[in-house]
mmCIF file with all atom_site columns, C-alpha atoms in Angstrom:
data_model
loop_
_atom_site.group_PDB
_atom_site.id
_atom_site.type_symbol
_atom_site.label_atom_id
_atom_site.label_alt_id
_atom_site.label_comp_id
_atom_site.label_asym_id
_atom_site.label_entity_id
_atom_site.label_seq_id
_atom_site.pdbx_PDB_ins_code
_atom_site.Cartn_x
_atom_site.Cartn_y
_atom_site.Cartn_z
_atom_site.occupancy
_atom_site.B_iso_or_equiv
_atom_site.pdbx_formal_charge
_atom_site.auth_seq_id
_atom_site.auth_comp_id
_atom_site.auth_asym_id
_atom_site.auth_atom_id
_atom_site.pdbx_PDB_model_num
ATOM 1  C CA . MET A 1 1  ? -13.906 9.621  -24.223 1.00 62.00 ? 1  MET A CA 1
ATOM 2  C CA . LEU A 1 2  ? -10.827 8.071  -22.668 1.00 74.00 ? 2  LEU A CA 1
ATOM 3  C CA . HIS A 1 3  ? -7.609  8.299  -24.639 1.00 82.00 ? 3  HIS A CA 1
ATOM 4  C CA . GLU A 1 4  ? -4.311  6.531  -24.318 1.00 86.00 ? 4  GLU A CA 1
ATOM 5  C CA . LEU A 1 5  ? -1.452  8.214  -22.499 1.00 85.00 ? 5  LEU A CA 1
ATOM 6  C CA . ASN A 1 6  ? 1.448   8.955  -24.812 1.00 88.00 ? 6  ASN A CA 1
ATOM 7  C CA . LEU A 1 7  ? 4.872   8.818  -23.157 1.00 87.00 ? 7  LEU A CA 1
ATOM 8  C CA . GLY A 1 8  ? 7.358   9.240  -25.951 1.00 89.00 ? 8  GLY A CA 1
ATOM 9  C CA . ASP A 1 9  ? 6.353   6.542  -28.419 1.00 89.00 ? 9  ASP A CA 1
ATOM 10 C CA . VAL A 1 10 ? 4.793   4.300  -25.791 1.00 91.00 ? 10 VAL A CA 1
ATOM 11 C CA . TYR A 1 11 ? 1.010   4.282  -25.503 1.00 92.00 ? 11 TYR A CA 1
ATOM 12 C CA . LEU A 1 12 ? -0.426  3.365  -22.119 1.00 90.00 ? 12 LEU A CA 1
ATOM 13 C CA . PRO A 1 13 ? -4.054  2.593  -21.272 1.00 92.00 ? 13 PRO A CA 1
ATOM 14 C CA . PRO A 1 14 ? -5.971  5.134  -19.142 1.00 89.00 ? 14 PRO A CA 1
ATOM 15 C CA . ILE A 1 15 ? -6.113  2.670  -16.229 1.00 92.00 ? 15 ILE A CA 1
ATOM 16 C CA . VAL A 1 16 ? -2.404  3.335  -15.651 1.00 92.00 ? 16 VAL A CA 1
ATOM 17 C CA . LEU A 1 17 ? -3.144  6.918  -14.604 1.00 90.00 ? 17 LEU A CA 1
ATOM 18 C CA . ASP A 1 18 ? -5.968  5.685  -12.366 1.00 92.00 ? 18 ASP A CA 1
ATOM 19 C CA . GLY A 1 19 ? -3.643  3.116  -10.817 1.00 94.00 ? 19 GLY A CA 1
ATOM 20 C CA . LEU A 1 20 ? -0.956  5.697  -10.082 1.00 94.00 ? 20 LEU A CA 1
ATOM 21 C CA . LEU A 1 21 ? -3.452  8.096  -8.528  1.00 96.00 ? 21 LEU A CA 1
ATOM 22 C CA . ALA A 1 22 ? -5.007  5.248  -6.539  1.00 97.00 ? 22 ALA A CA 1
ATOM 23 C CA . GLY A 1 23 ? -1.552  4.243  -5.324  1.00 98.00 ? 23 GLY A CA 1
ATOM 24 C CA . ALA A 1 24 ? -0.925  7.735  -3.985  1.00 98.00 ? 24 ALA A CA 1
ATOM 25 C CA . LEU A 1 25 ? -4.338  7.856  -2.290  1.00 98.00 ? 25 LEU A CA 1
ATOM 26 C CA . PHE A 1 26 ? -3.799  4.361  -0.893  1.00 98.00 ? 26 PHE A CA 1
ATOM 27 C CA . LEU A 1 27 ? -0.468  5.338  0.665   1.00 98.00 ? 27 LEU A CA 1
ATOM 28 C CA . ILE A 1 28 ? -2.083  8.359  2.314   1.00 98.00 ? 28 ILE A CA 1
ATOM 29 C CA . CYS A 1 29 ? -4.956  6.217  3.666   1.00 97.00 ? 29 CYS A CA 1
ATOM 30 C CA . ARG A 1 30 ? -2.528  3.551  4.874   1.00 97.00 ? 30 ARG A CA 1
ATOM 31 C CA . LEU A 1 31 ? -0.415  6.155  6.650   1.00 97.00 ? 31 LEU A CA 1
ATOM 32 C CA . LEU A 1 32 ? -3.463  7.645  8.368   1.00 97.00 ? 32 LEU A CA 1
ATOM 33 C CA . LEU A 1 33 ? -4.830  4.234  9.373   1.00 96.00 ? 33 LEU A CA 1
ATOM 34 C CA . GLY A 1 34 ? -1.420  3.192  10.689  1.00 94.00 ? 34 GLY A CA 1
ATOM 35 C CA . ARG A 1 35 ? -1.027  6.321  12.785  1.00 96.00 ? 35 ARG A CA 1
ATOM 36 C CA . ALA A 1 36 ? -4.525  5.883  14.184  1.00 96.00 ? 36 ALA A CA 1
ATOM 37 C CA . GLY A 1 37 ? -3.652  2.301  15.157  1.00 93.00 ? 37 GLY A CA 1
ATOM 38 C CA . LEU A 1 38 ? -6.480  0.768  13.162  1.00 93.00 ? 38 LEU A CA 1
ATOM 39 C CA . LEU A 1 39 ? -4.326  -1.508 11.006  1.00 89.00 ? 39 LEU A CA 1
ATOM 40 C CA . HIS A 1 40 ? -3.164  -3.456 14.059  1.00 90.00 ? 40 HIS A CA 1
ATOM 41 C CA . ARG A 1 41 ? -6.745  -4.203 15.100  1.00 92.00 ? 41 ARG A CA 1
ATOM 42 C CA . LEU A 1 42 ? -7.631  -5.968 11.861  1.00 91.00 ? 42 LEU A CA 1
ATOM 43 C CA . TRP A 1 43 ? -7.713  -9.738 11.553  1.00 92.00 ? 43 TRP A CA 1
ATOM 44 C CA . HIS A 1 44 ? -5.915  -9.747 8.184   1.00 94.00 ? 44 HIS A CA 1
ATOM 45 C CA . PRO A 1 45 ? -4.262  -6.371 7.426   1.00 93.00 ? 45 PRO A CA 1
ATOM 46 C CA . ALA A 1 46 ? -2.880  -7.414 4.018   1.00 95.00 ? 46 ALA A CA 1
ATOM 47 C CA . LEU A 1 47 ? -6.316  -8.493 2.807   1.00 97.00 ? 47 LEU A CA 1
ATOM 48 C CA . PHE A 1 48 ? -7.778  -5.198 4.010   1.00 96.00 ? 48 PHE A CA 1
ATOM 49 C CA . GLU A 1 49 ? -5.075  -3.256 2.155   1.00 97.00 ? 49 GLU A CA 1
ATOM 50 C CA . VAL A 1 50 ? -5.770  -5.096 -1.107  1.00 98.00 ? 50 VAL A CA 1
ATOM 51 C CA . ALA A 1 51 ? -9.503  -4.469 -0.732  1.00 98.00 ? 51 ALA A CA 1
ATOM 52 C CA . LEU A 1 52 ? -8.851  -0.790 0.019   1.00 98.00 ? 52 LEU A CA 1
ATOM 53 C CA . PHE A 1 53 ? -6.655  -0.387 -3.075  1.00 98.00 ? 53 PHE A CA 1
ATOM 54 C CA . VAL A 1 54 ? -9.168  -2.151 -5.336  1.00 98.00 ? 54 VAL A CA 1
ATOM 55 C CA . SER A 1 55 ? -11.958 0.022  -3.920  1.00 98.00 ? 55 SER A CA 1
ATOM 56 C CA . ILE A 1 56 ? -10.010 3.211  -4.586  1.00 98.00 ? 56 ILE A CA 1
ATOM 57 C CA . VAL A 1 57 ? -9.174  2.167  -8.163  1.00 97.00 ? 57 VAL A CA 1
ATOM 58 C CA . SER A 1 58 ? -12.805 1.217  -8.776  1.00 97.00 ? 58 SER A CA 1
ATOM 59 C CA . LEU A 1 59 ? -14.059 4.562  -7.505  1.00 97.00 ? 59 LEU A CA 1
ATOM 60 C CA . LEU A 1 60 ? -11.599 6.462  -9.677  1.00 94.00 ? 60 LEU A CA 1
ATOM 61 C CA . VAL A 1 61 ? -12.609 4.497  -12.772 1.00 92.00 ? 61 VAL A CA 1
ATOM 62 C CA . LEU A 1 62 ? -16.317 4.988  -12.061 1.00 94.00 ? 62 LEU A CA 1
ATOM 63 C CA . LEU A 1 63 ? -15.901 8.715  -11.448 1.00 92.00 ? 63 LEU A CA 1
ATOM 64 C CA . ARG A 1 64 ? -14.008 9.222  -14.705 1.00 83.00 ? 64 ARG A CA 1
#
């Protein structure tokens, strides 16, 4: 069962933790793709980055 995150007296939904973890994984993937030169070969890099982030968040939520 998923529970809220308690930070002081502020309750946050569990998706916040998934979003933070996905953000860290996204930055690592973006760094690796940038160093490999793959981001410059894409037609629309910003659209690819949004799709990558949404995919990572979705996988984390499904695996939880």
